XYZ file of C-alpha atoms in Angstrom:
724
model
C -3.504 -27.889 0.818
C -7.273 -27.563 0.686
C -8.594 -26.431 -2.710
C -8.916 -22.655 -3.068
C -12.374 -21.452 -3.931
C -12.668 -19.190 -6.950
C -16.125 -20.021 -8.203
C -18.512 -17.667 -9.878
C -21.986 -18.716 -8.773
C -23.045 -19.768 -5.305
C -26.354 -20.668 -3.766
C -25.430 -20.260 -0.139
C -22.750 -18.189 1.527
C -22.580 -20.528 4.485
C -22.403 -23.732 2.479
C -19.557 -22.528 0.309
C -17.577 -21.174 3.233
C -17.889 -24.331 5.243
C -16.563 -26.438 2.358
C -18.195 -29.455 3.979
C -20.871 -30.220 6.554
C -19.235 -29.521 9.905
C -20.570 -31.645 12.759
C -19.687 -28.985 15.290
C -20.779 -25.357 15.095
C -20.042 -22.956 17.932
C -21.903 -19.665 18.193
C -20.733 -16.267 19.396
C -22.860 -13.127 19.706
C -22.329 -9.634 21.141
C -25.160 -10.288 23.604
C -24.080 -13.846 24.404
C -22.753 -15.286 27.657
C -19.426 -17.054 28.037
C -21.120 -19.308 30.583
C -23.431 -20.629 27.854
C -22.837 -23.831 25.910
C -22.169 -22.080 22.607
C -23.977 -24.882 20.789
C -26.852 -22.774 19.433
C -27.566 -19.136 18.547
C -29.729 -18.839 21.652
C -26.883 -20.133 23.830
C -24.053 -18.226 22.192
C -20.745 -17.356 23.781
C -19.955 -13.666 24.191
C -16.315 -13.691 23.081
C -14.120 -15.187 20.420
C -11.697 -16.256 23.137
C -14.347 -18.437 24.754
C -15.036 -20.183 21.452
C -11.311 -20.573 20.782
C -10.729 -22.065 24.220
C -13.650 -24.454 23.757
C -11.975 -25.785 20.611
C -8.715 -26.191 22.511
C -10.527 -28.161 25.203
C -12.149 -30.399 22.607
C -8.764 -31.174 21.091
C -7.257 -31.862 24.486
C -10.051 -34.203 25.558
C -10.348 -36.121 22.296
C -6.794 -35.764 21.083
C -8.036 -34.340 17.810
C -10.664 -32.113 16.238
C -14.044 -33.435 15.104
C -13.656 -35.282 11.825
C -14.969 -32.422 9.703
C -13.530 -29.593 11.755
C -15.179 -26.748 13.623
C -17.077 -23.670 12.500
C -17.365 -20.669 14.801
C -20.323 -18.583 13.674
C -20.254 -14.960 14.755
C -23.555 -13.137 14.921
C -23.621 -9.706 13.360
C -22.781 -6.715 15.504
C -19.906 -4.971 17.239
C -17.217 -6.840 19.162
C -15.174 -4.185 20.950
C -11.547 -5.219 21.275
C -9.188 -4.042 23.985
C -6.593 -6.646 22.996
C -5.794 -8.774 19.959
C -7.775 -11.906 19.294
C -4.829 -14.296 19.409
C -4.495 -17.627 17.644
C -1.488 -19.922 18.098
C -0.408 -23.377 16.998
C -2.824 -24.789 19.571
C -5.676 -23.358 17.502
C -4.777 -25.036 14.216
C -6.998 -27.240 12.159
C -5.946 -29.812 9.593
C -6.491 -30.133 5.869
C -9.359 -32.529 6.538
C -10.694 -30.737 9.607
C -10.212 -26.977 9.273
C -11.184 -24.415 11.871
C -13.365 -21.658 10.435
C -14.291 -18.351 12.045
C -17.015 -16.712 9.996
C -19.787 -14.172 10.160
C -23.147 -15.895 10.301
C -24.444 -13.625 7.537
C -22.577 -11.638 4.883
C -25.201 -8.905 5.195
C -24.632 -8.465 8.928
C -20.939 -9.090 9.516
C -19.235 -9.496 12.836
C -17.361 -6.229 13.414
C -14.144 -6.367 15.429
C -13.479 -2.789 16.481
C -10.461 -1.245 18.163
C -12.018 2.093 19.037
C -14.205 3.492 21.758
C -17.445 5.351 21.156
C -17.674 8.703 22.923
C -20.870 10.791 22.915
C -20.449 14.364 21.820
C -22.167 15.347 25.057
C -18.980 14.347 26.900
C -17.196 17.364 25.396
C -17.390 20.678 27.251
C -17.139 24.330 26.186
C -13.728 25.943 26.627
C -13.650 28.259 29.622
C -9.901 28.877 29.964
C -9.213 32.394 28.608
C -5.638 31.520 27.648
C -6.865 28.648 25.502
C -9.694 30.642 23.947
C -7.210 33.362 23.026
C -5.282 30.913 20.856
C -8.332 29.849 18.857
C -9.078 31.230 15.422
C -11.874 33.833 15.691
C -14.196 31.791 13.498
C -13.655 28.723 15.702
C -14.036 30.175 19.195
C -17.788 29.617 19.391
C -17.593 26.051 18.112
C -14.555 24.280 19.579
C -15.206 22.027 22.571
C -12.856 20.042 24.784
C -12.625 16.549 26.266
C -10.302 15.413 29.031
C -9.227 11.968 27.837
C -9.072 10.458 31.306
C -12.623 11.619 32.057
C -13.884 9.547 29.124
C -11.849 6.485 30.048
C -9.573 6.958 27.061
C -5.939 6.003 27.041
C -3.720 9.057 26.911
C -0.983 8.967 24.342
C 2.629 9.920 24.716
C 3.838 12.946 22.866
C 4.645 12.237 19.235
C 8.331 11.497 18.565
C 10.571 14.352 17.390
C 10.551 12.752 13.924
C 7.955 10.355 12.515
C 6.575 9.331 9.135
C 3.210 7.856 10.115
C 0.669 8.936 12.732
C 3.307 9.319 15.423
C 1.321 7.029 17.718
C -1.545 9.502 17.875
C -5.074 8.113 17.925
C -7.630 8.988 15.251
C -11.195 10.286 15.365
C -14.063 9.070 13.208
C -17.620 10.301 12.803
C -20.241 8.424 10.791
C -17.463 6.336 9.297
C -15.399 9.316 8.152
C -11.875 10.051 9.361
C -11.795 13.496 10.966
C -8.792 15.598 9.971
C -6.090 16.462 12.452
C -5.814 20.242 12.356
C -3.336 21.502 9.809
C -2.172 24.597 8.025
C -2.763 25.195 5.255
C -6.066 23.336 5.105
C -5.419 22.365 1.494
C -2.169 22.161 -0.387
C 1.149 23.154 1.127
C 3.375 25.989 2.244
C 6.980 26.238 1.034
C 10.305 27.204 2.547
C 11.727 30.529 1.425
C 15.340 29.601 2.103
C 17.316 26.971 4.011
C 19.748 28.506 6.497
C 21.097 25.310 8.074
C 20.858 22.070 6.103
C 21.428 19.929 9.154
C 21.851 16.166 9.283
C 20.785 13.226 11.412
C 22.061 14.824 14.628
C 21.947 18.456 13.551
C 18.533 20.147 13.309
C 17.796 22.203 10.234
C 16.777 25.858 10.161
C 14.819 27.588 7.416
C 13.321 30.956 6.649
C 9.586 30.852 6.061
C 7.682 32.938 3.545
C 4.190 33.260 5.037
C 3.316 35.204 8.194
C 1.241 32.340 9.602
C 3.874 30.609 11.800
C 3.989 33.714 14.005
C 0.623 32.557 15.428
C 2.178 29.383 16.830
C 4.804 30.795 19.178
C 2.801 29.904 22.302
C 2.343 26.290 21.224
C 5.118 23.945 22.445
C 3.825 21.032 20.347
C 4.247 21.993 16.701
C 5.226 19.479 14.035
C 5.823 20.236 10.372
C 5.418 17.463 7.814
C 7.007 17.888 4.418
C 9.096 16.695 1.532
C 12.157 18.409 2.930
C 14.783 16.957 0.608
C 13.206 14.675 -1.988
C 9.721 14.057 -3.274
C 9.476 10.515 -1.940
C 10.156 11.163 1.771
C 7.861 13.247 3.984
C 8.769 13.032 7.674
C 7.115 15.146 10.347
C 9.631 17.065 12.484
C 9.009 18.816 15.776
C 9.672 22.540 15.933
C 12.001 23.839 18.656
C 11.721 27.554 17.984
C 9.816 30.036 15.861
C 11.381 33.486 15.509
C 8.790 35.874 14.027
C 11.296 38.729 13.787
C 13.765 36.723 11.729
C 10.966 34.643 10.174
C 12.854 31.452 10.921
C 11.900 28.001 12.172
C 14.424 25.841 13.993
C 13.697 22.133 14.229
C 14.106 20.141 17.437
C 15.691 17.183 15.656
C 17.643 16.447 12.537
C 16.772 14.041 9.758
C 19.021 11.880 7.623
C 20.701 14.023 4.956
C 19.090 17.204 6.284
C 16.644 19.619 4.659
C 16.714 21.450 1.344
C 16.123 20.087 -2.143
C 18.663 17.376 -2.941
C 19.580 18.606 -6.392
C 20.422 22.254 -5.552
C 23.702 22.726 -3.669
C 26.052 25.500 -2.630
C 29.791 25.282 -3.376
C 30.400 24.141 0.215
C 27.957 21.234 -0.153
C 25.130 22.755 1.860
C 21.712 23.082 0.268
C 19.804 26.379 0.099
C 16.607 24.704 -1.074
C 14.732 25.526 -4.239
C 11.844 27.354 -2.587
C 9.394 24.640 -3.628
C 9.745 22.065 -0.854
C 6.131 21.427 0.284
C 5.239 21.265 3.972
C 2.310 21.716 6.320
C 1.833 22.092 10.071
C 0.076 19.466 12.215
C -1.960 19.270 15.426
C -2.321 22.966 16.148
C -5.069 24.342 18.371
C -4.577 27.646 16.564
C -5.412 26.048 13.202
C -8.751 24.459 14.068
C -10.808 26.537 11.671
C -13.401 24.229 10.116
C -15.873 21.564 11.265
C -14.290 18.181 11.936
C -10.804 19.433 12.753
C -9.215 18.531 16.059
C -5.978 18.792 18.019
C -4.543 17.227 21.167
C -2.707 19.015 23.957
C -0.232 16.368 25.102
C 0.625 18.110 28.367
C -2.946 18.338 29.662
C -4.390 15.320 27.869
C -7.197 17.463 26.471
C -8.712 16.871 23.053
C -10.065 19.924 21.217
C -12.657 19.509 18.462
C -14.868 21.555 16.182
C -17.686 18.986 15.883
C -19.027 18.205 12.418
C -22.653 19.118 11.860
C -25.190 16.490 12.840
C -22.758 14.258 14.737
C -23.841 12.819 18.083
C -20.958 10.480 18.817
C -17.373 9.795 17.810
C -15.196 6.726 17.555
C -11.697 7.236 18.942
C -9.142 4.549 18.131
C -7.478 2.949 21.148
C -6.111 -0.513 20.338
C -2.502 -0.360 19.138
C -2.126 -4.131 18.766
C -3.503 -6.008 15.729
C -7.196 -6.765 15.875
C -6.371 -10.397 15.051
C -2.986 -12.013 15.642
C -2.233 -15.501 14.305
C 1.150 -17.129 14.887
C 2.238 -20.656 13.899
C -1.350 -21.419 12.894
C -2.366 -23.902 10.187
C -5.618 -24.592 8.335
C -7.685 -21.751 9.732
C -10.169 -19.682 7.723
C -11.339 -16.195 8.663
C -14.419 -15.421 6.599
C -16.725 -12.462 6.185
C -15.293 -10.455 9.075
C -15.203 -6.674 9.414
C -12.124 -5.224 11.136
C -11.863 -1.521 11.777
C -11.141 1.582 13.818
C -7.807 0.631 15.299
C -4.414 2.193 15.945
C -2.573 -0.875 14.703
C -2.851 -3.435 11.913
C -5.958 -5.389 11.028
C -4.701 -8.973 10.783
C -1.125 -10.074 11.484
C -0.404 -13.692 10.542
C 3.139 -14.883 11.237
C 4.577 -18.251 10.163
C 1.184 -19.597 9.173
C 0.287 -22.454 6.861
C -2.935 -22.575 4.846
C -4.508 -19.610 6.567
C -7.219 -18.005 4.458
C -8.676 -14.533 4.909
C -11.782 -14.521 2.750
C -14.539 -12.092 1.883
C -13.624 -9.774 4.718
C -13.227 -6.045 5.170
C -10.463 -4.064 6.875
C -10.878 -0.321 7.112
C -9.991 2.767 9.144
C -6.907 1.272 10.757
C -3.726 3.273 11.236
C -1.457 0.451 10.125
C -1.559 -2.165 7.373
C -4.739 -4.136 6.709
C -3.099 -7.582 6.477
C 0.455 -8.631 7.335
C 0.931 -12.197 6.119
C 4.019 -14.382 6.478
C 3.876 -18.077 5.771
C 2.990 -20.563 3.069
C -0.018 -21.763 1.119
C -2.075 -18.880 2.490
C -4.646 -16.706 0.768
C -6.155 -13.235 1.004
C -9.147 -13.352 -1.331
C -12.090 -11.115 -2.184
C -11.496 -8.690 0.661
C -12.210 -4.957 0.722
C -9.280 -3.071 2.228
C -9.688 0.690 2.364
C -9.186 3.902 4.324
C -5.890 2.641 5.675
C -3.158 4.589 7.393
C -0.590 2.215 5.917
C -0.782 -0.384 3.175
C -3.148 -3.121 2.076
C -1.343 -6.469 2.228
C 2.276 -7.047 3.230
C 3.075 -10.625 2.227
C 6.186 -12.757 2.558
C 7.117 -16.407 2.745
C 9.228 -19.063 1.119
C 13.019 -19.213 1.123
C 15.078 -17.087 -1.237
C 18.252 -19.132 -0.869
C 16.589 -22.452 -1.648
C 13.879 -20.920 -3.884
C 11.219 -22.870 -1.999
C 7.927 -21.260 -2.978
C 5.508 -19.801 -0.469
C 2.515 -20.492 -2.734
C 0.802 -17.504 -1.133
C -1.983 -15.852 -3.099
C -3.412 -12.339 -2.984
C -6.397 -12.301 -5.328
C -9.633 -10.548 -6.158
C -9.261 -7.847 -3.514
C -10.434 -4.247 -3.758
C -7.713 -2.090 -2.177
C -8.106 1.656 -2.202
C -7.561 4.878 -0.257
C -4.500 3.639 1.587
C -1.242 5.290 2.667
C -3.269 8.028 4.343
C -0.988 8.420 7.361
C 2.238 6.994 5.955
C 2.669 7.392 2.227
C 6.253 6.239 1.797
C 6.405 2.551 0.873
C 2.802 1.896 1.858
C 1.548 -0.208 -1.037
C -1.689 -1.972 -1.827
C 0.366 -5.163 -2.042
C 3.912 -5.343 -0.695
C 5.665 -8.567 -1.677
C 8.687 -8.956 0.580
C 9.747 -5.325 0.192
C 9.326 -4.508 3.855
C 6.901 -1.621 3.980
C 8.045 1.665 5.449
C 11.357 0.166 6.582
C 12.321 -0.354 2.924
C 15.185 -2.816 2.388
C 15.941 -2.982 6.115
C 12.623 -4.750 6.590
C 12.811 -7.043 3.574
C 11.794 -10.631 4.129
C 12.130 -13.645 1.904
C 9.306 -13.786 -0.597
C 9.192 -16.530 -3.201
C 6.365 -17.661 -5.435
C 3.653 -15.161 -4.523
C 0.716 -14.922 -6.936
C -1.052 -11.537 -7.044
C -4.052 -11.476 -9.361
C -7.404 -9.839 -10.179
C -7.018 -7.033 -7.645
C -8.498 -3.570 -8.109
C -6.162 -0.905 -6.714
C -6.721 2.838 -6.724
C -6.462 6.166 -4.900
C -3.193 6.265 -3.022
C -0.353 8.771 -2.726
C 2.391 6.392 -3.750
C 3.047 2.838 -4.965
C 0.468 0.231 -5.925
C 2.657 -2.886 -5.708
C 6.126 -3.176 -4.148
C 8.241 -6.060 -5.378
C 11.106 -8.004 -3.855
C 12.033 -11.678 -4.023
C 11.755 -14.325 -6.689
C 9.355 -16.177 -8.964
C 6.272 -14.020 -8.520
C 3.378 -13.618 -10.926
C 1.357 -10.395 -11.051
C -1.545 -10.715 -13.453
C -5.017 -9.393 -14.248
C -4.729 -6.486 -11.794
C -6.150 -3.047 -12.516
C -4.384 -0.026 -11.079
C -5.427 3.622 -11.236
C -5.032 6.961 -9.438
C -1.875 6.080 -7.522
C 1.337 8.028 -7.041
C 0.032 11.578 -7.217
C 1.410 12.473 -3.779
C 4.987 11.426 -4.413
C 7.886 11.442 -6.807
C 9.877 8.389 -7.898
C 6.987 5.974 -7.683
C 5.483 3.174 -9.709
C 2.465 0.961 -10.065
C 5.073 -1.778 -9.761
C 8.180 -0.632 -7.894
C 11.343 -2.371 -6.735
C 14.666 -1.043 -5.556
C 18.402 -1.764 -5.453
C 18.451 -5.545 -5.603
C 20.025 -7.940 -8.112
C 18.368 -10.963 -6.488
C 14.914 -9.967 -7.732
C 14.480 -12.594 -10.433
C 11.723 -14.457 -12.202
C 9.136 -11.702 -11.787
C 6.308 -11.876 -14.329
C 4.064 -8.828 -14.786
C 1.396 -9.693 -17.331
C -2.127 -8.775 -18.374
C -2.530 -5.808 -16.027
C -4.381 -2.577 -16.811
C -2.460 0.438 -15.491
C -4.144 3.746 -16.171
C -4.571 7.333 -14.969
C -1.719 6.888 -12.541
C 1.822 8.140 -11.971
C 4.430 5.630 -13.010
C 3.909 2.234 -14.504
C 6.675 -0.305 -13.976
C 9.737 1.084 -12.192
C 12.536 -1.311 -11.228
C 14.564 1.415 -9.552
C 18.261 1.802 -8.809
C 19.559 -1.360 -10.414
C 16.701 -3.736 -9.587
C 16.539 -6.650 -12.016
C 14.533 -9.512 -13.352
C 11.182 -8.206 -14.665
C 9.352 -9.794 -17.593
C 6.670 -7.271 -18.527
C 4.274 -8.452 -21.216
C 0.670 -8.210 -22.279
C -0.082 -5.139 -20.146
C -2.045 -2.024 -21.057
C -0.599 1.316 -19.952
C -2.977 4.247 -20.503
C -2.706 7.843 -19.374
C -0.261 10.720 -19.568
C 2.163 9.595 -16.837
C 2.387 5.838 -17.225
C 5.014 3.652 -18.840
C 8.133 1.649 -18.039
C 11.436 3.002 -16.742
C 14.542 0.836 -16.343
C 16.855 2.496 -13.803
C 20.129 0.787 -14.703
C 19.104 -2.771 -13.823
C 20.004 -5.592 -16.234
C 17.915 -8.345 -17.799
C 14.492 -6.768 -18.219
C 12.133 -7.816 -21.003
C 9.278 -5.517 -22.040
C 7.217 -7.036 -24.837
C 3.745 -7.313 -26.331
C 2.363 -4.391 -24.300
C 0.024 -1.573 -25.306
C 0.975 2.013 -24.437
C -1.581 4.818 -24.856
C -0.388 8.339 -24.051
C -0.806 11.911 -25.201
C 2.862 11.963 -26.138
C 6.038 9.936 -25.802
C 8.102 8.579 -24.278
C 6.465 5.393 -23.044
C 9.707 3.628 -22.174
C 13.056 4.796 -20.854
C 16.296 3.637 -19.363
C 19.497 5.005 -17.858
C 22.865 3.797 -16.613
C 22.990 5.572 -13.251
C 24.630 2.510 -11.757
C 27.847 3.363 -13.552
C 28.248 6.798 -11.969
C 26.896 5.657 -8.589
C 29.229 2.691 -8.263
C 26.703 -0.119 -8.157
C 29.403 -2.602 -9.183
C 31.003 -2.148 -5.753
C 27.856 -1.405 -3.736
C 28.110 -3.452 -0.538
C 24.361 -3.916 -0.206
C 23.928 -5.205 -3.757
C 26.942 -7.485 -3.567
C 26.045 -8.935 -0.166
C 22.554 -9.887 -1.284
C 23.828 -11.338 -4.556
C 26.552 -13.405 -2.911
C 24.226 -14.711 -0.196
C 22.160 -16.510 -2.838
C 25.116 -18.572 -4.170
C 23.863 -18.148 -7.713
C 26.504 -20.416 -9.243
C 25.134 -23.488 -7.439
C 21.721 -25.208 -7.431
C 18.939 -24.329 -7.126
C 19.806 -20.855 -8.410
C 22.049 -22.103 -11.196
C 19.272 -24.414 -12.409
C 16.374 -21.959 -12.144
C 18.370 -19.028 -13.563
C 21.083 -20.489 -15.823
C 23.973 -18.122 -16.477
C 22.755 -15.504 -14.007
C 25.859 -15.699 -11.810
C 28.086 -14.926 -14.782
C 25.848 -12.122 -16.001
C 25.816 -10.421 -12.614
C 29.607 -10.640 -12.452
C 29.945 -8.780 -15.770
C 29.143 -5.062 -15.524
C 25.969 -5.539 -13.442
C 25.781 -1.777 -12.967
C 24.578 -1.366 -16.568
C 21.099 -2.090 -17.992
C 22.493 -4.833 -20.196
C 20.193 -7.107 -22.190
C 17.197 -4.777 -21.914
C 14.669 -5.852 -24.528
C 11.807 -3.673 -25.784
C 10.016 -5.651 -28.466
C 6.652 -6.142 -30.209
C 4.913 -3.304 -28.353
C 1.959 -1.293 -29.645
C 2.552 2.404 -28.951
C -0.303 4.862 -29.461
C 1.079 8.409 -29.199
C 0.273 11.429 -31.391
C 3.699 12.975 -30.853
C 7.070 12.501 -29.232
C 9.638 9.734 -29.325
C 8.566 6.391 -27.872
C 11.882 5.809 -26.081
C 13.874 8.109 -23.824
C 17.431 6.834 -23.745
C 19.336 8.484 -20.901
C 22.276 6.122 -21.046
C 25.497 8.130 -20.891
C 27.601 8.705 -23.983
C 30.187 6.277 -22.686
C 27.716 3.389 -23.013
C 24.999 4.533 -25.406
C 26.512 2.793 -28.422
C 26.864 -0.507 -26.587
C 24.626 -2.914 -28.558
C 24.175 -5.102 -25.468
C 22.290 -2.426 -23.547
C 19.048 -2.011 -25.490
C 17.481 -4.289 -28.058
C 14.408 -2.554 -29.508
C 12.651 -4.499 -32.248
C 9.315 -4.934 -34.028
C 7.485 -2.125 -32.220
C 4.698 -0.199 -33.956
C 3.922 3.467 -33.288
C 0.608 4.973 -34.372
C -1.062 8.306 -33.516
C -4.554 6.880 -33.991
C -6.833 4.145 -32.725
C -5.369 0.855 -33.980
C -8.668 -0.989 -33.592
C -9.747 -1.001 -29.958
C -13.200 -2.301 -29.048
C -14.243 1.036 -27.508
C -11.404 3.362 -26.569
C -13.792 6.193 -25.675
C -15.287 3.990 -22.951
C -11.881 2.774 -21.775
C -12.211 -0.671 -23.368
C -8.793 -1.328 -24.862
C -9.393 -4.882 -26.001
C -8.317 -5.273 -29.619
C -10.743 -6.151 -32.368
C -9.783 -9.210 -34.417
C -9.417 -6.838 -37.374
C -6.996 -4.531 -35.557
C -4.137 -3.251 -37.666
C -1.660 -4.291 -34.980
C -1.897 -7.948 -36.001
C -0.671 -7.009 -39.458
C 1.990 -4.584 -38.277
C 3.294 -6.901 -35.550
C 2.566 -10.424 -36.856
C 3.454 -12.149 -33.567
C 1.492 -9.781 -31.357
C -0.667 -11.778 -28.945
C -4.153 -10.515 -27.968
C -4.450 -9.256 -24.392
C -7.426 -10.757 -22.476
C -8.763 -7.380 -21.359
C -12.098 -8.830 -20.241
C -10.360 -10.951 -17.591
C -8.584 -8.030 -15.933
C -9.771 -6.844 -12.536
C -12.239 -8.117 -9.992
C -14.246 -11.247 -10.753
C -17.460 -12.574 -9.162
C -16.818 -15.452 -6.797
C -18.229 -17.040 -3.662
C -17.223 -14.087 -1.508
C -17.777 -11.306 -4.033
C -21.038 -12.168 -5.817
C -21.199 -8.869 -7.717
C -18.554 -6.533 -9.089
C -18.963 -2.825 -9.641
C -17.597 -1.255 -12.831
C -13.991 -0.137 -12.648
C -13.191 3.584 -12.218
C -13.638 5.386 -15.528
C -10.571 6.056 -17.676
C -9.963 9.810 -17.561
C -7.374 10.049 -20.312
C -7.866 11.155 -23.889
C -8.714 8.239 -26.193
C -6.767 8.101 -29.447
C -8.550 9.495 -32.525
C -9.854 7.187 -35.256
C -7.338 6.068 -37.858
C -7.573 8.418 -40.854
C -3.943 8.838 -41.873
C -2.203 5.461 -41.785
C 0.868 6.925 -43.430
C 1.712 8.526 -40.067
C 2.260 5.092 -38.549
C 5.670 3.514 -38.393
C 7.525 0.537 -37.067
C 10.862 0.911 -35.349
C 13.554 -1.384 -34.064
C 15.616 -3.969 -35.777
């Protein structure tokens, strides 16, 4: 594998990217000609495909690439894509002769765009009286219409009866901002008054609504409601079949798995009346366009309705559903300094690749995931991934049965404002978990290294974890999880084969959830992390063999750590999914028996319990409350094998941070913690987060810590150690 760059000072973007002097440079420019030679900026090709095919021809004629590889330099500007830029095995380089596609200048990147620009002048006033009648009074003078076919836009099929993303609907952007699909209410949510029919997968639900507003929608045949109908971590959109204003009821056109109504409130017959708090909102309603920027689509007529934002002359409408770049079976290819955006699909999809590097690039305003990476020895480094309908990076590779490592690396990326269209299981970094498909989409993931990433502003998880032998270190995570329940900065679910996961030296703050191995997930070693803010911490949901040590917890009150034994009442010991995955690994034979000695025996002995959970040598800064919440049932609470808590120190005051008021939680050498916990190891706070390198020459300060810093130490007698 070629050496990975992670240097801190560079003199030339181009020289560092090239790694060596390449004898052949091909040029591409938006105003180029594919009939040109491509050998100089003045004779540039027009398309990436022409440059790619030229490299293929060179290989065919010579039998190999030039000795030092090929660089394709892309002049700055827009490259409008109507199909993926596809790379295959025929486009591979070698370790000695890589193929590099790069922007000629980092200040003027090549922009691969999957949308079409439409001038606002293409929209027309609404003349149809029946349509105007449905508009809100305040909108009637402002809303204009565009027939998609008149603008050369691809019409979209009607959204499915049930969906949890964008439903295949395009998006609109103006001046780089995503325009909101019309909704009611504009902010926040409505709630159900009462569930009348719970429904199920094949039985639509019916509920009574509380507000008068749905009565305005009876003439609209295309109404979808999106909500957390049963639990706080699922929010599907469901098409409405009927609105009855007299009865104040809404009947859905399709059912959803397990039906509607809050999961934890049931009638004696097993149906669910709801708790009156289930949040929902309506989507894509002409009647609810009531502010600048909002829009709706009439599927039957193919007409787009819009209240234009002030000062906007043109819009970008996403059209390309395929990935902007697709790489399959490719080796030794670098993609450097590119800008991918405004697409209905993913940014980059790399499948079964070897030594593919995505460096110093930007992916933004796509409806899917920024980067989907499967392979080995591949890197996503120093990229900015933001304003994403789905997640940031979905990475997999290696072999779980043989424990062959992928050696993939996700490092020094700034990932933020993601999960905009699909919150559930859209993470900044998804390691083998499978994205929105959850365990049904899991792929082998072994030996992935995730480091120095800055992650913030998302409705749900920061990092999803599945697989083996991963290291997550020096990441900073904030402002995630506020749109969901049952979430975590690090989240895994229902899997005993998750082993060898190291979570160290991360800063997790002002977010919902810290480390959450959920529903029996196993194998986390959590040490040297800083958890700060009122809703962070560690929760062990019945999984065995977790170690939580040498961390710092800073909260307004306890607990900072908790565990339960839900696996006992839920029958995890006989769960077919858990057992099938465990048995498929053959843990009693090499390499599993060598890498994880004794694991097979441990997972054959009451694996449904959180046995061998260790909570040791942690610094806990809380002014009140117990540090641990033990929700293990009475039947198992006295079992000494379940929780070993030792050598932890609790203090209500500042134990000696460098500058807690400024969010600097590095410990002074004179900190009291080193006396109270003699073996406590300093946490390298200054190394956490983004670092300057060849592709990120400067780093902005991290988002400010919003929590309450602990007060100065004035009453040391309030401190105490606990644990044996």
